[in-house]
CSV table of C-alpha atoms in Angstrom, one decimal:
chain,number,residue,atom,x,y,z
T,2,MET,CA,0.0,0.0,0.0
T,3,ALA,CA,1.4,3.4,-1.0
T,4,ARG,CA,1.1,6.6,0.9
T,5,ILE,CA,-0.4,9.4,-1.2
T,6,VAL,CA,-0.2,13.1,-0.2
T,7,ILE,CA,-2.5,15.5,-2.0
T,8,CYS,CA,-1.7,19.1,-1.0
T,9,GLU,CA,-4.1,21.1,-3.3
T,10,PHE,CA,-7.7,20.7,-4.2
T,11,MET,CA,-8.8,17.5,-6.0
T,12,ASP,CA,-12.3,16.2,-6.9
T,13,GLU,CA,-13.3,14.2,-3.8
T,14,ARG,CA,-14.7,11.3,-5.8
T,15,ALA,CA,-11.2,10.9,-7.3
T,16,VAL,CA,-9.7,11.1,-3.8
T,17,ALA,CA,-12.1,8.3,-2.7
T,18,ARG,CA,-10.9,6.1,-5.5
T,19,LEU,CA,-7.3,6.5,-4.2
T,20,GLU,CA,-8.4,6.0,-0.6
T,21,ALA,CA,-10.0,2.6,-1.6
T,22,ALA,CA,-6.6,1.2,-2.5
T,23,HIS,CA,-4.0,3.3,-0.6
T,24,GLU,CA,-3.3,5.4,2.4
T,25,VAL,CA,-4.2,9.0,1.5
T,26,LEU,CA,-3.6,12.4,3.2
T,27,TYR,CA,-5.9,14.9,1.5
T,28,ASP,CA,-5.5,18.5,2.7
T,29,PRO,CA,-6.0,21.3,0.1
T,30,GLN,CA,-4.5,23.8,2.6
T,31,LEU,CA,-1.3,21.9,3.0
T,32,VAL,CA,0.4,23.8,0.2
T,33,GLY,CA,0.3,26.9,2.4
T,34,ASP,CA,2.3,25.3,5.2
T,35,GLY,CA,5.7,24.7,3.9
T,36,ALA,CA,7.2,23.0,7.0
T,37,ARG,CA,4.3,20.6,7.4
T,38,LEU,CA,4.2,19.9,3.7
T,39,ARG,CA,7.9,18.9,3.8
T,40,ALA,CA,7.3,16.7,6.8
T,41,GLU,CA,4.5,14.9,5.1
T,42,ALA,CA,6.4,14.6,1.9
T,43,ALA,CA,9.2,12.7,3.6
T,44,THR,CA,6.9,9.7,4.0
T,45,ALA,CA,5.0,10.1,0.7
T,46,ASP,CA,5.2,7.6,-2.2
T,47,VAL,CA,3.1,9.9,-4.3
T,48,LEU,CA,2.7,13.7,-4.2
T,49,VAL,CA,-0.3,15.2,-6.0
T,50,VAL,CA,-0.1,19.0,-6.7
T,51,ARG,CA,-1.7,21.8,-8.8
T,52,ASN,CA,0.2,24.9,-9.8
T,53,LEU,CA,1.0,26.5,-6.4
T,54,THR,CA,3.2,23.7,-5.0
T,55,GLN,CA,6.8,24.3,-6.0
T,56,VAL,CA,8.3,20.8,-6.4
T,57,ARG,CA,12.0,21.9,-6.2
T,58,GLY,CA,14.5,22.9,-3.6
T,59,GLU,CA,13.7,21.9,0.0
T,60,LEU,CA,10.4,20.1,-1.0
T,61,LEU,CA,12.1,18.0,-3.6
T,62,ALA,CA,14.9,17.2,-1.2
T,63,ALA,CA,12.2,16.0,1.3
T,64,LEU,CA,10.7,13.5,-1.2
T,65,THR,CA,13.1,10.8,-0.2
T,66,ARG,CA,10.8,7.8,-1.0
T,67,CYS,CA,8.5,9.4,-3.6
T,68,LYS,CA,8.0,7.6,-6.9
T,69,VAL,CA,5.3,9.7,-8.6
T,70,VAL,CA,4.4,13.4,-8.7
T,71,GLY,CA,0.9,13.8,-10.1
T,72,ARG,CA,0.1,17.3,-11.6
T,73,LEU,CA,-3.6,18.3,-11.6
T,74,GLY,CA,-3.1,20.3,-14.8
T,75,VAL,CA,-0.7,20.5,-17.7
T,76,GLY,CA,1.9,23.2,-17.0
T,77,LEU,CA,5.1,21.9,-15.4
T,78,ASP,CA,6.9,25.1,-14.7
T,79,ASN,CA,6.3,24.6,-10.9
T,80,ILE,CA,8.1,21.2,-11.0
T,81,ASP,CA,11.8,20.7,-11.6
T,82,VAL,CA,11.2,17.8,-14.0
T,83,PRO,CA,14.9,17.0,-14.7
T,84,ALA,CA,15.6,16.9,-11.0
T,85,CYS,CA,12.6,14.6,-10.4
T,86,GLU,CA,13.7,12.3,-13.1
T,87,ALA,CA,17.2,12.2,-11.8
T,88,ARG,CA,15.8,11.0,-8.5
T,89,GLY,CA,13.7,8.3,-10.2
T,90,ILE,CA,10.4,10.3,-9.7
T,91,LYS,CA,7.9,10.0,-12.5
T,92,VAL,CA,6.0,13.3,-13.2
T,93,ILE,CA,2.5,12.8,-14.6
T,94,PRO,CA,0.5,15.7,-16.0
T,95,ALA,CA,-3.2,15.6,-16.8
T,96,THR,CA,-2.6,16.3,-20.5
T,97,GLY,CA,-5.7,17.3,-22.4
T,98,ALA,CA,-8.1,16.9,-19.5
T,99,ASN,CA,-8.8,20.7,-19.1
T,100,ALA,CA,-8.5,21.6,-22.8
T,101,LEU,CA,-12.2,22.3,-23.2
T,102,SER,CA,-12.4,24.5,-20.2
T,103,VAL,CA,-9.5,26.7,-21.4
T,104,ALA,CA,-10.9,26.8,-24.9
T,105,GLU,CA,-14.3,27.9,-23.8
T,106,TYR,CA,-12.7,30.6,-21.7
T,107,VAL,CA,-10.8,31.8,-24.7
T,108,ILE,CA,-13.8,31.9,-27.0
T,109,ALA,CA,-16.0,33.6,-24.3
T,110,SER,CA,-13.4,36.2,-23.7
T,111,THR,CA,-12.9,36.8,-27.4
T,112,MET,CA,-16.6,37.3,-28.0
T,113,LEU,CA,-16.9,39.6,-24.9
T,114,LEU,CA,-13.9,41.8,-25.8
T,115,LEU,CA,-14.7,42.0,-29.6
T,116,ARG,CA,-18.3,43.1,-28.9
T,117,GLY,CA,-17.3,45.4,-26.1
T,118,ALA,CA,-20.9,45.8,-24.9
T,119,PHE,CA,-21.0,43.8,-21.7
T,120,ALA,CA,-19.8,46.2,-19.1
T,121,SER,CA,-22.7,48.6,-19.3
T,122,SER,CA,-25.1,47.2,-16.7
T,123,ALA,CA,-24.2,49.8,-14.0
T,124,ALA,CA,-24.5,52.7,-16.5
T,125,VAL,CA,-27.9,51.5,-17.9
T,126,ALA,CA,-29.2,50.9,-14.4
T,127,ALA,CA,-28.2,54.4,-13.4
T,128,GLY,CA,-30.3,55.9,-16.2
T,129,GLN,CA,-27.6,56.3,-18.8
T,130,TRP,CA,-28.0,55.1,-22.4
T,131,PRO,CA,-24.6,54.5,-24.0
T,132,ARG,CA,-26.1,53.0,-27.1
T,133,ALA,CA,-24.0,55.0,-29.6
T,134,ALA,CA,-20.7,54.3,-27.7
T,135,LEU,CA,-21.4,50.6,-27.5
T,136,GLY,CA,-23.0,50.0,-30.9
T,137,ASN,CA,-19.8,49.6,-32.9
T,138,GLY,CA,-18.7,46.3,-31.5
T,139,ARG,CA,-17.4,43.5,-33.7
T,140,GLU,CA,-19.2,40.2,-34.5
T,141,THR,CA,-17.1,37.1,-33.9
T,142,ALA,CA,-17.9,35.5,-37.3
T,143,GLY,CA,-15.5,36.6,-40.0
T,144,GLN,CA,-12.8,37.7,-37.5
T,145,THR,CA,-9.3,36.0,-37.6
T,146,LEU,CA,-8.2,34.2,-34.5
T,147,GLY,CA,-4.5,33.6,-34.1
T,148,ILE,CA,-3.5,30.7,-31.9
T,149,ILE,CA,0.1,30.5,-30.7
T,150,GLY,CA,0.9,27.0,-29.5
T,151,PHE,CA,-1.1,24.3,-31.3
T,152,GLY,CA,-1.3,21.4,-28.8
T,153,SER,CA,-4.5,20.0,-27.4
T,154,ILE,CA,-5.8,23.3,-26.0
T,155,GLY,CA,-5.0,25.2,-29.2
T,156,GLN,CA,-6.7,22.6,-31.4
T,157,THR,CA,-9.8,22.5,-29.2
T,158,THR,CA,-9.9,26.3,-29.3
T,159,ALA,CA,-9.6,26.2,-33.1
T,160,ARG,CA,-12.5,23.8,-33.4
T,161,LEU,CA,-14.8,26.0,-31.3
T,162,ALA,CA,-13.7,29.2,-33.2
T,163,ARG,CA,-14.3,27.6,-36.6
T,164,GLY,CA,-17.8,26.6,-35.4
T,165,LEU,CA,-18.5,30.3,-34.8
T,166,GLY,CA,-17.4,31.2,-38.4
T,167,MET,CA,-13.9,32.5,-37.5
T,168,ARG,CA,-10.9,32.2,-39.7
T,169,VAL,CA,-8.2,30.5,-37.7
T,170,ILE,CA,-4.4,30.8,-38.2
T,171,ALA,CA,-1.9,29.2,-35.9
T,172,TYR,CA,1.8,29.2,-35.1
T,173,ASP,CA,3.7,26.5,-33.2
T,174,ALA,CA,7.5,26.6,-32.9
T,175,MET,CA,7.5,22.8,-32.9
T,176,LEU,CA,5.6,22.4,-36.1
T,177,GLN,CA,6.3,23.1,-39.8
T,178,ARG,CA,3.8,25.3,-41.5
T,179,ASP,CA,2.6,22.4,-43.6
T,180,ALA,CA,2.3,20.0,-40.7
T,181,PRO,CA,-0.7,17.7,-41.3
T,182,VAL,CA,-2.5,18.8,-38.1
T,183,PHE,CA,-3.2,22.2,-39.6
T,184,ALA,CA,-5.0,20.7,-42.6
T,185,GLN,CA,-6.8,18.2,-40.4
T,186,THR,CA,-8.2,20.9,-38.3
T,187,GLY,CA,-9.0,23.4,-41.0
T,188,VAL,CA,-6.4,25.9,-39.7
T,189,GLU,CA,-3.7,27.8,-41.7
T,190,GLY,CA,-0.2,27.3,-40.3
T,191,VAL,CA,1.7,30.6,-40.4
T,192,GLY,CA,4.8,32.3,-39.1
T,193,LEU,CA,4.8,34.2,-35.8
T,194,ASP,CA,5.2,37.6,-37.3
T,195,GLU,CA,2.5,37.0,-39.9
T,196,LEU,CA,0.1,35.8,-37.2
T,197,VAL,CA,0.8,38.9,-35.0
T,198,ARG,CA,0.2,41.3,-38.0
T,199,ASN,CA,-3.1,39.7,-39.2
T,200,ALA,CA,-5.0,38.3,-36.2
T,201,ASP,CA,-8.0,40.2,-34.8
T,202,ALA,CA,-7.6,38.2,-31.6
T,203,ILE,CA,-4.5,36.3,-30.4
T,204,THR,CA,-4.6,33.6,-27.8
T,205,LEU,CA,-1.4,32.1,-26.2
T,206,HIS,CA,-1.0,28.4,-25.3
T,207,VAL,CA,2.7,27.9,-24.8
T,208,PRO,CA,4.8,26.9,-21.8
T,209,LEU,CA,7.1,29.3,-20.0
T,210,LEU,CA,10.6,28.8,-21.5
T,211,ASP,CA,13.5,31.0,-22.2
T,212,THR,CA,12.2,31.4,-25.7
T,213,THR,CA,8.7,32.4,-24.6
T,214,ARG,CA,9.5,34.6,-21.7
T,215,GLY,CA,8.6,38.2,-22.7
T,216,LEU,CA,7.1,37.0,-26.0
T,217,PHE,CA,4.5,39.7,-25.9
T,218,ASN,CA,6.4,42.8,-24.8
T,219,ALA,CA,5.6,46.4,-25.8
T,220,ALA,CA,7.3,46.0,-29.2
T,221,ARG,CA,5.4,42.9,-30.2
T,222,ILE,CA,2.1,44.3,-29.0
T,223,GLY,CA,2.8,47.4,-31.1
T,224,GLU,CA,3.0,45.1,-34.2
T,225,MET,CA,-0.5,43.7,-33.6
T,226,LYS,CA,-3.4,45.0,-35.6
T,227,LYS,CA,-4.7,48.2,-34.0
T,228,GLY,CA,-7.7,47.3,-31.9
T,229,ALA,CA,-6.9,43.6,-31.8
T,230,VAL,CA,-7.6,41.5,-28.7
T,231,LEU,CA,-5.0,39.5,-26.6
T,232,ILE,CA,-5.7,36.6,-24.4
T,233,ASN,CA,-3.2,34.9,-22.1
T,234,THR,CA,-4.2,31.6,-20.3
T,235,SER,CA,-0.7,30.1,-20.5
T,236,ARG,CA,1.7,31.5,-18.0
T,237,GLY,CA,2.8,34.8,-16.5
T,238,HIS,CA,6.1,36.3,-17.7
T,239,ILE,CA,5.1,35.5,-21.3
T,240,VAL,CA,3.1,38.7,-21.5
T,241,ASP,CA,4.3,42.1,-20.2
T,242,ILE,CA,1.2,43.1,-18.2
T,243,ASP,CA,2.2,46.8,-17.9
T,244,ALA,CA,2.7,46.9,-21.7
T,245,VAL,CA,-0.8,45.5,-22.1
T,246,ALA,CA,-2.3,48.2,-19.8
T,247,ALA,CA,-0.5,50.9,-21.7
T,248,ALA,CA,-1.7,49.6,-25.1
T,249,LEU,CA,-5.2,49.4,-23.8
T,250,ARG,CA,-5.1,53.0,-22.7
T,251,THR,CA,-3.9,54.2,-26.2
T,252,GLY,CA,-6.3,52.0,-28.1
T,253,GLN,CA,-3.5,49.9,-29.7
T,254,LEU,CA,-5.2,46.9,-28.0
T,255,GLY,CA,-8.9,46.7,-28.3
T,256,GLY,CA,-9.1,44.4,-25.3
T,257,ALA,CA,-7.2,41.9,-23.2
T,258,ALA,CA,-8.1,38.9,-21.0
T,259,ILE,CA,-5.3,37.8,-18.6
T,260,ASP,CA,-5.7,34.7,-16.5
T,261,VAL,CA,-2.1,34.2,-15.4
T,262,PHE,CA,0.4,36.5,-13.8
T,263,ASP,CA,4.1,36.8,-13.0
T,264,VAL,CA,3.2,36.6,-9.3
T,265,GLU,CA,0.1,34.8,-8.0
T,266,PRO,CA,-2.0,36.0,-6.3
T,267,LEU,CA,-1.5,39.3,-8.2
T,268,PRO,CA,-0.3,42.1,-6.0
T,269,VAL,CA,-2.0,45.4,-6.0
T,270,SER,CA,-1.3,46.9,-9.4
T,271,PRO,CA,-2.1,50.6,-9.9
T,272,SER,CA,-1.4,50.3,-13.7
T,273,LEU,CA,-4.2,47.8,-14.1
T,274,GLN,CA,-6.8,49.7,-12.1
T,275,ASP,CA,-9.5,51.5,-14.1
T,276,CYS,CA,-7.9,50.1,-17.3
T,277,PRO,CA,-10.4,50.0,-20.2
T,278,ASN,CA,-11.4,46.7,-21.8
T,279,LEU,CA,-9.4,44.6,-19.5
T,280,LEU,CA,-10.6,41.3,-18.1
T,281,LEU,CA,-8.6,39.8,-15.2
T,282,THR,CA,-9.3,36.4,-13.7
T,283,PRO,CA,-7.4,34.4,-11.0
T,284,HIS,CA,-5.9,31.5,-13.0
T,285,ILE,CA,-9.2,29.7,-13.5
T,286,SER,CA,-9.5,29.3,-17.3
T,287,GLY,CA,-8.7,25.6,-16.9
T,288,VAL,CA,-10.8,25.1,-13.8
T,289,SER,CA,-14.5,24.2,-14.1
T,290,THR,CA,-16.7,21.6,-12.3
T,291,GLN,CA,-16.3,19.2,-15.2
T,292,SER,CA,-12.6,19.8,-15.9
T,293,ASN,CA,-11.7,19.4,-12.3
T,294,GLU,CA,-13.4,16.0,-12.3
T,295,ARG,CA,-11.7,15.0,-15.6
T,296,VAL,CA,-8.3,16.1,-14.4
T,297,SER,CA,-8.7,14.5,-11.0
T,298,VAL,CA,-9.9,11.2,-12.3
T,299,MET,CA,-7.1,11.1,-14.9
T,300,ILE,CA,-4.4,11.6,-12.3
T,301,ALA,CA,-6.1,9.2,-9.9
T,302,ASP,CA,-6.2,6.5,-12.6
T,303,LYS,CA,-2.6,7.1,-13.6
T,304,VAL,CA,-1.4,6.9,-10.0
T,305,LEU,CA,-3.3,3.7,-9.5
T,306,GLU,CA,-1.8,2.3,-12.7
T,307,SER,CA,1.7,3.1,-11.5
T,308,PHE,CA,1.3,0.9,-8.4
T,309,SER,CA,-0.7,-1.9,-10.0
């Protein structure tokens, strides 16, 4: 029987599946108590985390008998994967399980920001009638969506976007422009610069690497179509949030939805306050009732398989 430590929230039905076969400590608050987490990790055969737990340094050193780290999500920037592998620890992400949740967030944000008419409730309730100001929004159909990073999330986003009548172009540093996946999904593979110049909305689905850090800085945002929309659900540090705010204030950007930040929770940020056409969410694009269940069940099943 293995000992499994789950230190962030997991669907309780998946927890029960693990408890039926192994000893389980499930405490979603454990991530906030570093000393206790390290103490529990010392006797863990499996550690299950989300994005807050940093599996490196002192915590990694404490995992003296651990064989598996399960990641309730897909991003691995909070896990020192090479160091885990060097210790014989298998890292298991929930690849694909939250793709639909992220894709729906992207499409909903794109529609909201292109139309620009959904922040008027307070004004209308107060007796104002901003019909002229809000009557020039853009329909989603016919607009060009640019997807940067064409893995499972990017492909799911493309499918939803094409269903709404959008033209979809995509860039992936790991794919040739004529890669079969583009034709199979009805998407045009293009270069990064071409995508930035031509997309009415851009969505990012890339990991945080040296090559993606600062990918959308002030200069690249300045190369986008005037009034285009930018959506980041990948990782902080990929987008310069202060440059986004500045571009929104000048009208270079028509809107932005940011779900991930350099530091989370996001500190008080004067540059973002009262910023027009800006949607900020607390790293929840991949989290829904259904996706949490899918992610949790996938990781539970893979953990059980690893000890079968």
